[in-house]
mmCIF file of C-alpha atoms in Angstrom:
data_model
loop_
_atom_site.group_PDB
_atom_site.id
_atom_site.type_symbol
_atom_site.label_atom_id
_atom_site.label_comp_id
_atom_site.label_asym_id
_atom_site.label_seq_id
_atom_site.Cartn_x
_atom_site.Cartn_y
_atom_site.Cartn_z
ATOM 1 C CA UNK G 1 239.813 17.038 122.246
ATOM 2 C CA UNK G 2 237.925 15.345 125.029
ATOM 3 C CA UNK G 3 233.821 14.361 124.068
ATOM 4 C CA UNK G 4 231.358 13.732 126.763
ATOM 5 C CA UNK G 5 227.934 12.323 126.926
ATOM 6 C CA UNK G 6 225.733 14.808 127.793
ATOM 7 C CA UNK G 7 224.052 13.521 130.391
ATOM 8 C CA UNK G 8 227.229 12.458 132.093
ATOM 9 C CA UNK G 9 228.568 16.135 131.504
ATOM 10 C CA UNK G 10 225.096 17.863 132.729
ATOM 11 C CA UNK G 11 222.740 15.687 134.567
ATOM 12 C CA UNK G 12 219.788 18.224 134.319
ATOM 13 C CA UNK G 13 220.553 19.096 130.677
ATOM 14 C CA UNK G 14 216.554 19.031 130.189
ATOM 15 C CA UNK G 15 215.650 21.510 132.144
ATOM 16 C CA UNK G 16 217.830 23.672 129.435
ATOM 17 C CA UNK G 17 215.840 22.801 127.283
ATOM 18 C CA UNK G 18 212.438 23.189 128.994
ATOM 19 C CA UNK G 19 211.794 19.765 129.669
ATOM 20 C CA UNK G 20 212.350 18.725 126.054
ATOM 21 C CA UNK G 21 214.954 15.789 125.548
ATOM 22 C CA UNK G 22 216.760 15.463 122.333
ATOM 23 C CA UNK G 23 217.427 11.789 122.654
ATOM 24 C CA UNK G 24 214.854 9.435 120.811
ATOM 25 C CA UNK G 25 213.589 11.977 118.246
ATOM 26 C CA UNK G 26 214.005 10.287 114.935
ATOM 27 C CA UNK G 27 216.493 11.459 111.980
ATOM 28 C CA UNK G 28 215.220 12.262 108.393
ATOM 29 C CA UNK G 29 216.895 13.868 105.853
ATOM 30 C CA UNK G 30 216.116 17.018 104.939
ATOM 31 C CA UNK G 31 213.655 17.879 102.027
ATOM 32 C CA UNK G 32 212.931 14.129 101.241
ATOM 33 C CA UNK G 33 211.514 12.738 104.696
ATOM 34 C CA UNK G 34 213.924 9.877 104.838
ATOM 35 C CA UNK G 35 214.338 8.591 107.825
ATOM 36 C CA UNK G 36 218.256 7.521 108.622
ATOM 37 C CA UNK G 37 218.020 6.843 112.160
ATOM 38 C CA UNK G 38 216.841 7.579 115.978
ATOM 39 C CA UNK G 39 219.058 10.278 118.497
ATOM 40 C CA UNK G 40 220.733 7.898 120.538
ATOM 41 C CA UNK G 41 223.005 10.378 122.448
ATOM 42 C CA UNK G 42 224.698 14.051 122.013
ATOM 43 C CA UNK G 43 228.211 14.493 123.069
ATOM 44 C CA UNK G 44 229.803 18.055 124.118
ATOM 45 C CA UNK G 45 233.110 19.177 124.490
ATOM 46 C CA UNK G 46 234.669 20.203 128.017
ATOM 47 C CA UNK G 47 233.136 23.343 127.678
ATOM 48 C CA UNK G 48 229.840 22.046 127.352
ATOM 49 C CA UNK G 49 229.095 23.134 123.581
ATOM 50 C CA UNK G 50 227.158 20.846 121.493
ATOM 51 C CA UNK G 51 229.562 18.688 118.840
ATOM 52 C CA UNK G 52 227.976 15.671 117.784
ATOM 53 C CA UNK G 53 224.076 14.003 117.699
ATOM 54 C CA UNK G 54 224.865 9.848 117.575
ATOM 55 C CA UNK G 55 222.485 8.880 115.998
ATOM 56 C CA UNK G 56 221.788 4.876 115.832
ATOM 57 C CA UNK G 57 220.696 3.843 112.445
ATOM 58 C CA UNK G 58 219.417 0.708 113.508
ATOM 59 C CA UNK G 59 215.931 1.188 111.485
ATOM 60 C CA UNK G 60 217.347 0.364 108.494
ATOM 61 C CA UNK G 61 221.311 -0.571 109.344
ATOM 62 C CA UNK G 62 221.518 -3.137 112.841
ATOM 63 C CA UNK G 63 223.354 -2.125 115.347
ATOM 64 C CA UNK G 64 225.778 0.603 113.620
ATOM 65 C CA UNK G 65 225.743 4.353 115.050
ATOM 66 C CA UNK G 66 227.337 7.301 113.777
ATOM 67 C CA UNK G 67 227.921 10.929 114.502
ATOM 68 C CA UNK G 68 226.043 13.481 112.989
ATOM 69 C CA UNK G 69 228.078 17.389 113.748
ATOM 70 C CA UNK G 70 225.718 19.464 114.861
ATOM 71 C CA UNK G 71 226.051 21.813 112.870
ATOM 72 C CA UNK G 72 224.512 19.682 109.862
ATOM 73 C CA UNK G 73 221.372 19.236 112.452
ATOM 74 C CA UNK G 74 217.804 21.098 112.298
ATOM 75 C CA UNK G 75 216.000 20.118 115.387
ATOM 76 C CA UNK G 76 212.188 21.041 114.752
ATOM 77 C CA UNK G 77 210.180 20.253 118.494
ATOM 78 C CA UNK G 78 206.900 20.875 116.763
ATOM 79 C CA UNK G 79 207.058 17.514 115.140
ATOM 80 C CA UNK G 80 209.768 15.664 117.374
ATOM 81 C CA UNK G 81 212.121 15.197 114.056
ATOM 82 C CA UNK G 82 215.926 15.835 113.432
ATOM 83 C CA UNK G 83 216.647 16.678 110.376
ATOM 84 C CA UNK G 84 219.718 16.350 108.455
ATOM 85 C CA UNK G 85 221.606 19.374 106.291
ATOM 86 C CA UNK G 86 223.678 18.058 103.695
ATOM 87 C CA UNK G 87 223.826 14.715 104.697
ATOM 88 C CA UNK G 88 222.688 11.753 102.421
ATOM 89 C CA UNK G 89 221.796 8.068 103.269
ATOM 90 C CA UNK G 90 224.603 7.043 101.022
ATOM 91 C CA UNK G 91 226.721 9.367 102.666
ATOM 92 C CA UNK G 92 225.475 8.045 106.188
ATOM 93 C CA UNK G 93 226.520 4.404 105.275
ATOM 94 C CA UNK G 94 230.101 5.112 104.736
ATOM 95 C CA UNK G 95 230.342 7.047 108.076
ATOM 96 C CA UNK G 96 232.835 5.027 110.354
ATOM 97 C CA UNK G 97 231.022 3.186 112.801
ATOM 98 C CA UNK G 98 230.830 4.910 116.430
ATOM 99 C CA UNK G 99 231.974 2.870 119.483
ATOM 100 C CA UNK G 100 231.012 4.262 122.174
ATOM 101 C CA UNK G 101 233.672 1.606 124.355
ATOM 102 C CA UNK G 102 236.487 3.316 122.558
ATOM 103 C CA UNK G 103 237.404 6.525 122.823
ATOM 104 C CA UNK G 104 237.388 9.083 120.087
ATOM 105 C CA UNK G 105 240.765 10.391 118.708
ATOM 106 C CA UNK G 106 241.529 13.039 116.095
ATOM 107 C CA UNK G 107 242.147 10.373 113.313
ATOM 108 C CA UNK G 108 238.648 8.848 113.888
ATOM 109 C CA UNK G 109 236.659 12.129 113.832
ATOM 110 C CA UNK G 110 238.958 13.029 110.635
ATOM 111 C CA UNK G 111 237.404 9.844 108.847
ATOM 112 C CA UNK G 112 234.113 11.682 110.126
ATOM 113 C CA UNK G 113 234.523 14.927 108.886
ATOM 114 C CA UNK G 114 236.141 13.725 106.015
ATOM 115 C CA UNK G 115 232.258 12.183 105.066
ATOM 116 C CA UNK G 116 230.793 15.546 105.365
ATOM 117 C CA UNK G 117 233.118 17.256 103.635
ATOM 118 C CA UNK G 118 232.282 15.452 100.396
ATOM 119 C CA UNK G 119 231.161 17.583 97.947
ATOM 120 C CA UNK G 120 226.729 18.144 97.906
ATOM 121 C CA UNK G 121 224.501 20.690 96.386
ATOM 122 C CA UNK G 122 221.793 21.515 98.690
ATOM 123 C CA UNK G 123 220.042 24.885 99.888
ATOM 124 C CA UNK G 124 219.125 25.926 103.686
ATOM 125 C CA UNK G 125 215.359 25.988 103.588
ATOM 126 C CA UNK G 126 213.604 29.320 104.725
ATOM 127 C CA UNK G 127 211.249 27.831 107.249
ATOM 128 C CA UNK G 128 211.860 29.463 111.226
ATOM 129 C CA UNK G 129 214.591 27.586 112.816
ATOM 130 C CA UNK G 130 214.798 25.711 116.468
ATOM 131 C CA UNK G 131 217.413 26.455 118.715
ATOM 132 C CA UNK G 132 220.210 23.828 117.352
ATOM 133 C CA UNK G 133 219.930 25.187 113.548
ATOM 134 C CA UNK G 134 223.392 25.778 111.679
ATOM 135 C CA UNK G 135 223.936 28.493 108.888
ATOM 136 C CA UNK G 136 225.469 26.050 106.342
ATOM 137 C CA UNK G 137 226.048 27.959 102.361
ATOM 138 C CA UNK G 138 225.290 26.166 98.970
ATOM 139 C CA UNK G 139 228.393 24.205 98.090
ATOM 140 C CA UNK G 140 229.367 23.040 94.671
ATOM 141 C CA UNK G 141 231.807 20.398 93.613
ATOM 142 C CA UNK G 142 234.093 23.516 92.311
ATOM 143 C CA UNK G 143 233.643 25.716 95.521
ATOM 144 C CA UNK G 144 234.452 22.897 97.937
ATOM 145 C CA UNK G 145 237.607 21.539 96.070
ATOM 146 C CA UNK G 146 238.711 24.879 96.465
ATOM 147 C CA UNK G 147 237.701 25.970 99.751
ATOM 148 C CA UNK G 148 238.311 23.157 101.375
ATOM 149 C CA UNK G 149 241.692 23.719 103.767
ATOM 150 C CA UNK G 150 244.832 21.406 105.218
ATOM 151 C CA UNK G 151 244.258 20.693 109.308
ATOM 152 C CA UNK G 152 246.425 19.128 111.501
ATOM 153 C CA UNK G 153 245.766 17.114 115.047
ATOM 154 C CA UNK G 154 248.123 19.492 116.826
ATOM 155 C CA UNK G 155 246.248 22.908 115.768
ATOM 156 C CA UNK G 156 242.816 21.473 114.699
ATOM 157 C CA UNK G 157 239.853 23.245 116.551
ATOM 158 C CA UNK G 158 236.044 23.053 116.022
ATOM 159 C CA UNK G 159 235.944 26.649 115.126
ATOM 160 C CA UNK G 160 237.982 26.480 112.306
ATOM 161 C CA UNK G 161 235.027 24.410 110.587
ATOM 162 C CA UNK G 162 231.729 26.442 111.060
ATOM 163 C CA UNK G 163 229.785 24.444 108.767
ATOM 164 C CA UNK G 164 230.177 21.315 110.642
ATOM 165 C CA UNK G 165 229.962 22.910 114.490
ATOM 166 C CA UNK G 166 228.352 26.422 113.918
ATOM 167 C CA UNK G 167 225.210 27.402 115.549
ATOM 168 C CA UNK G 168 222.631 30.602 113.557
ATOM 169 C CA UNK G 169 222.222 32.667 115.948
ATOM 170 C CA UNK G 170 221.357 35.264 113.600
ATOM 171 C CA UNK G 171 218.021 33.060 113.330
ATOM 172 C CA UNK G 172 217.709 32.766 117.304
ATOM 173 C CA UNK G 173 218.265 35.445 119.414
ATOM 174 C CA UNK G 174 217.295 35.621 122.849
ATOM 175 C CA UNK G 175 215.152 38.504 124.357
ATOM 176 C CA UNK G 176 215.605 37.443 128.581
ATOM 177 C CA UNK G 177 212.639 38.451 130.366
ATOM 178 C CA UNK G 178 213.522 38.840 134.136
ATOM 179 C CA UNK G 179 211.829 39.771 137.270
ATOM 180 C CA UNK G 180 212.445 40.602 140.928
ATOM 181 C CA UNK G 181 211.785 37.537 143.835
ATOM 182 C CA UNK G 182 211.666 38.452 147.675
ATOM 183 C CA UNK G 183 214.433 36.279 149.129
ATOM 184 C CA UNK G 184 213.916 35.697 152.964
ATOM 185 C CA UNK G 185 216.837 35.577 154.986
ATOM 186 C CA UNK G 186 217.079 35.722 159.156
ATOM 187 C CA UNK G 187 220.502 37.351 161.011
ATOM 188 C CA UNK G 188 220.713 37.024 164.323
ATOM 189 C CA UNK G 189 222.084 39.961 166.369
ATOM 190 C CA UNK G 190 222.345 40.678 169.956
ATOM 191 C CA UNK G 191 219.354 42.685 171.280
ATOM 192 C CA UNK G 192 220.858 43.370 174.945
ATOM 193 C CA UNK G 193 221.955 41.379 177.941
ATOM 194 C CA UNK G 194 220.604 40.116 181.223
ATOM 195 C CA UNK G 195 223.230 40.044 184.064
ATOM 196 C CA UNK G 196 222.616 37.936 187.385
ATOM 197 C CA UNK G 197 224.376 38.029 190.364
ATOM 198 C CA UNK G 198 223.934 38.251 194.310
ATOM 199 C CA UNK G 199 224.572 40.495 197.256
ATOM 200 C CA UNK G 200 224.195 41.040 201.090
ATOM 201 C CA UNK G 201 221.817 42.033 203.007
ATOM 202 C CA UNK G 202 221.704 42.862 206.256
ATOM 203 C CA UNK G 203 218.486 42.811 208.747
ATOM 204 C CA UNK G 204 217.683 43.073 212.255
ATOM 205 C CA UNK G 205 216.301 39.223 213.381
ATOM 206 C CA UNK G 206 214.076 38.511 216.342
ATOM 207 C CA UNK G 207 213.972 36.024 218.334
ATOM 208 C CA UNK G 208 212.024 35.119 222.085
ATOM 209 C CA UNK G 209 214.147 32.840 223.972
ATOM 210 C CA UNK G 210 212.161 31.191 227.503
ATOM 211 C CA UNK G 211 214.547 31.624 230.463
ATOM 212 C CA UNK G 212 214.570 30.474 234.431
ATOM 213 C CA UNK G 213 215.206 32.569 237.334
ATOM 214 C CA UNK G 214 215.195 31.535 240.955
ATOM 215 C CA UNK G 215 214.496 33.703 243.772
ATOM 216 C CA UNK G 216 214.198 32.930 247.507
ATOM 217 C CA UNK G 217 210.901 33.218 249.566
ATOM 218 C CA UNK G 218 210.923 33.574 253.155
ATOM 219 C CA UNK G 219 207.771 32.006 254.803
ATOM 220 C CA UNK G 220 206.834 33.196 258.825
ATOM 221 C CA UNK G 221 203.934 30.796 259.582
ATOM 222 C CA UNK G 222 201.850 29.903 262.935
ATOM 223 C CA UNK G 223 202.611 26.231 263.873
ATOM 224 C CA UNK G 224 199.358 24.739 265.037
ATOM 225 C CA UNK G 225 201.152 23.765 268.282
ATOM 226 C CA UNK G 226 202.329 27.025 268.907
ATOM 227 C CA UNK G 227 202.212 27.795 272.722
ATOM 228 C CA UNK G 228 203.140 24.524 273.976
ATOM 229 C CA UNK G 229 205.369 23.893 276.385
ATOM 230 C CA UNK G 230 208.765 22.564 275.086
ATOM 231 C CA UNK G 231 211.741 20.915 277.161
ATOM 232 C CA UNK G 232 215.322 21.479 277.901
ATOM 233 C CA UNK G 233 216.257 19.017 275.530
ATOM 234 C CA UNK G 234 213.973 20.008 272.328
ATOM 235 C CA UNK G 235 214.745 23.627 273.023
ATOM 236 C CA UNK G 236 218.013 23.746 271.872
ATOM 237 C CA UNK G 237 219.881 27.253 271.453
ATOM 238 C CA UNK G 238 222.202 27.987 268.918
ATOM 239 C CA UNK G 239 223.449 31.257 267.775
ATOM 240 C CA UNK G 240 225.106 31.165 264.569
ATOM 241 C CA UNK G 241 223.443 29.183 262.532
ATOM 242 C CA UNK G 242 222.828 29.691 258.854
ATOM 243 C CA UNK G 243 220.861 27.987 256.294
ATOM 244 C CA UNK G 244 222.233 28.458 252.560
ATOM 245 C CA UNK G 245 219.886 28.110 249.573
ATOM 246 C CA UNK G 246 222.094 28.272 246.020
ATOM 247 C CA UNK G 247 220.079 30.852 243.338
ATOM 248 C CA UNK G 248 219.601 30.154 239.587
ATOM 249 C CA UNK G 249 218.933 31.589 236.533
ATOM 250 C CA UNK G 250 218.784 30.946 232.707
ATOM 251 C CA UNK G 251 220.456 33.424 230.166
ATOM 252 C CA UNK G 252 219.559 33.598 226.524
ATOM 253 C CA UNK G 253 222.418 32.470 224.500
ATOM 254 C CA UNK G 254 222.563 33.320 220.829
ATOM 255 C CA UNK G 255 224.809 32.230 217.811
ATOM 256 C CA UNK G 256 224.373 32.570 213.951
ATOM 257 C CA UNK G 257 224.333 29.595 211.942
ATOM 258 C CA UNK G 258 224.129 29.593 207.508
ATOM 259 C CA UNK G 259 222.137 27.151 206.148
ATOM 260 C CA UNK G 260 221.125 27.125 202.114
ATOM 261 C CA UNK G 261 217.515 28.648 201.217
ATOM 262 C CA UNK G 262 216.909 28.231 197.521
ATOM 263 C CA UNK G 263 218.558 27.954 194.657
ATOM 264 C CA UNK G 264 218.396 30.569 191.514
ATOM 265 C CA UNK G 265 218.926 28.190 187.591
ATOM 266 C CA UNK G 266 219.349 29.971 184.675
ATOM 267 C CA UNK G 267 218.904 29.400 180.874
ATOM 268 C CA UNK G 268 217.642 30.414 177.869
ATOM 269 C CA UNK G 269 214.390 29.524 175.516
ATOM 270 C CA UNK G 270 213.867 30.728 172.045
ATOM 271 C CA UNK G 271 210.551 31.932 171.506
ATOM 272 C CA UNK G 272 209.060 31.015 167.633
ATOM 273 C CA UNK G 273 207.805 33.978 165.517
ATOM 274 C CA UNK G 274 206.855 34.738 162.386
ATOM 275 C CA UNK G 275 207.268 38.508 160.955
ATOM 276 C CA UNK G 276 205.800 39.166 157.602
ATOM 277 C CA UNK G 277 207.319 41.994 155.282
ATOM 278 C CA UNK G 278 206.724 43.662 151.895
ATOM 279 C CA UNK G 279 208.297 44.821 149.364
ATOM 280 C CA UNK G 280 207.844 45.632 145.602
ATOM 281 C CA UNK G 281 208.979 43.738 143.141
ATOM 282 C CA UNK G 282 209.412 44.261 139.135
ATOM 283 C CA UNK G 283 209.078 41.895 136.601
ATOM 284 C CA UNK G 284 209.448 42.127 133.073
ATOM 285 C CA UNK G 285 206.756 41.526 130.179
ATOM 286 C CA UNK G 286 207.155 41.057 126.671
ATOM 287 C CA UNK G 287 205.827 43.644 124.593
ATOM 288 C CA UNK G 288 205.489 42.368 121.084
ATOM 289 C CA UNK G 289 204.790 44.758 117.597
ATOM 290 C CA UNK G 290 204.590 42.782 114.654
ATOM 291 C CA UNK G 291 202.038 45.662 112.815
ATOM 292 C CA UNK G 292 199.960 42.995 110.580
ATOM 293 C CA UNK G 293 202.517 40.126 111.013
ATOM 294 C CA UNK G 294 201.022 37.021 112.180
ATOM 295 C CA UNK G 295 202.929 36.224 115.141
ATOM 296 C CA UNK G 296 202.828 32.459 117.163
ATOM 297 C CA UNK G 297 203.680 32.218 120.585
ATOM 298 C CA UNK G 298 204.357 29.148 122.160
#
């Protein structure tokens, strides 16, 4: 079976525990006060369940750490302590020495057990429990000699040992208080279409073009010497003759031509809003009848 540190297993394991952090409270054992060691680490199986405190008994042994099962563990927040069930400091210095370098196999955490399963007389005290608390009976030197079963590494498992990795939760159960949260979400749908396009249109255009004409004027006019005598030579007769004078004139002349007037871009912009909605919500309050019970919440 394969151990992890917690924090390596569950980075944010304290916010399980509301902020409270189980490494660093100190170990005593129970009833006498005695302190064994400091909570160096906790170690879970791949499922995440609780197996072993290590606790580092370094305040009285140097250096050496050792695994306490959690299910001889009373963790009491109100005064930062862990304190032992069953477990003497005798009994703590002949636990095998914990490397964390090495890796833990079923033979070492057999030599582990083994410790714990040694027979002790002691009695779970009546005091309210915290949340890591195991239900552990009164054992005898007769009842655990004969109690006490065979395992084997190929069909060992931590439920087959309650006392060592069982939890009370007879003495903690949990009443979940829950209430309702607006979540604000945004889908985006299509709210219509704008279509652009072109087309022809036809219209009557003006335009005043200047033109020429030419026309011929005929003159009759008085010459000041009119009356005098000519001679044979200057008055020369000719019948026939013609003088020709060409005629003009300008006509309009008109032709289309296409030239580019403007042109038309289109694109989009998103306007920002904000719409604000309501809703009601429910939430869920503890209602607590203890009749004359003095009751402590924390």
């Amino acid at each position: 079976m394969v151990l992890y540190k917690l924090e390596d297993f569950e980075p944010n394991y304290r916010d399980t525990f509301e902020g409270h952090d189980i490494k660093g409270l100190g170990v005593y054992t129970q009833g006498t006060d005695e302190k064994i060691g400091t909570v160096s680490d906790i170690l879970v199986d791949d499922e995440g369940h609780f197996r072993y405190l290590v606790v580092d008994l370094g305040f009285w042994i140097f250096g050496k750490k050792v695994l306490l099962p959690i299910g001889r563990a009373r963790i009491d927040y109100n005064v930062d302590r862990v304190y032992t069930i069953g477990l003497t400091r005798e009994q703590a210095e002949d636990l095998p020495e914990f490397n964390e370098r090495q890796a833990l196999d079923y033979d070492y955490e057999e030599q582990v057990r083994g410790v714990y399963r040694q027979p002790v007389d002691y009695t779970r005290p009546l005091e309210a429990s915290t949340p890591l608390e195991a239900t552990i009976p009164v054992d005898t030197t007769h009842q655990q000699a004969a109690t006490t079963p065979t395992y084997n590494r190929d069909s060992y498992n931590y439920e087959h040992e309650p006392s060592l990795y069982g939890l009370n939760e007879e003495d903690h159960q949990t009443l979940r208080l829950y209430e309702e949260r607006l979540i604000a979400n945004k889908r985006r749908q299509k709210t219509g279409e704008v279509a652009i396009g072109k087309h022809v249109e036809t219209e009557t255009a003006r335009v005043a073009v200047p033109i020429e004409r030419e026309r011929v004027i005929i003159e009759r006019v008085t010459p000041a010497d009119a009356g005098t005598t000519v001679s044979g030579r200057e008055a020369d007769f000719r019948e026939g003759e013609v003088a020709r004078v060409e005629i003009h004139e300008e006509t309009p002349e008109i032709r289309k031509e296409a030239f580019l007037r403007e042109e038309v871009r289109v694109r989009k912009v998103v306007d920002q809003d904000t719409v604000e909605t309501q809703e009601s919500v429910r939430r869920e309050e503890l209602d607590v009848n203890s009749g004359n019970l003095p009751i402590e919440e924390r």
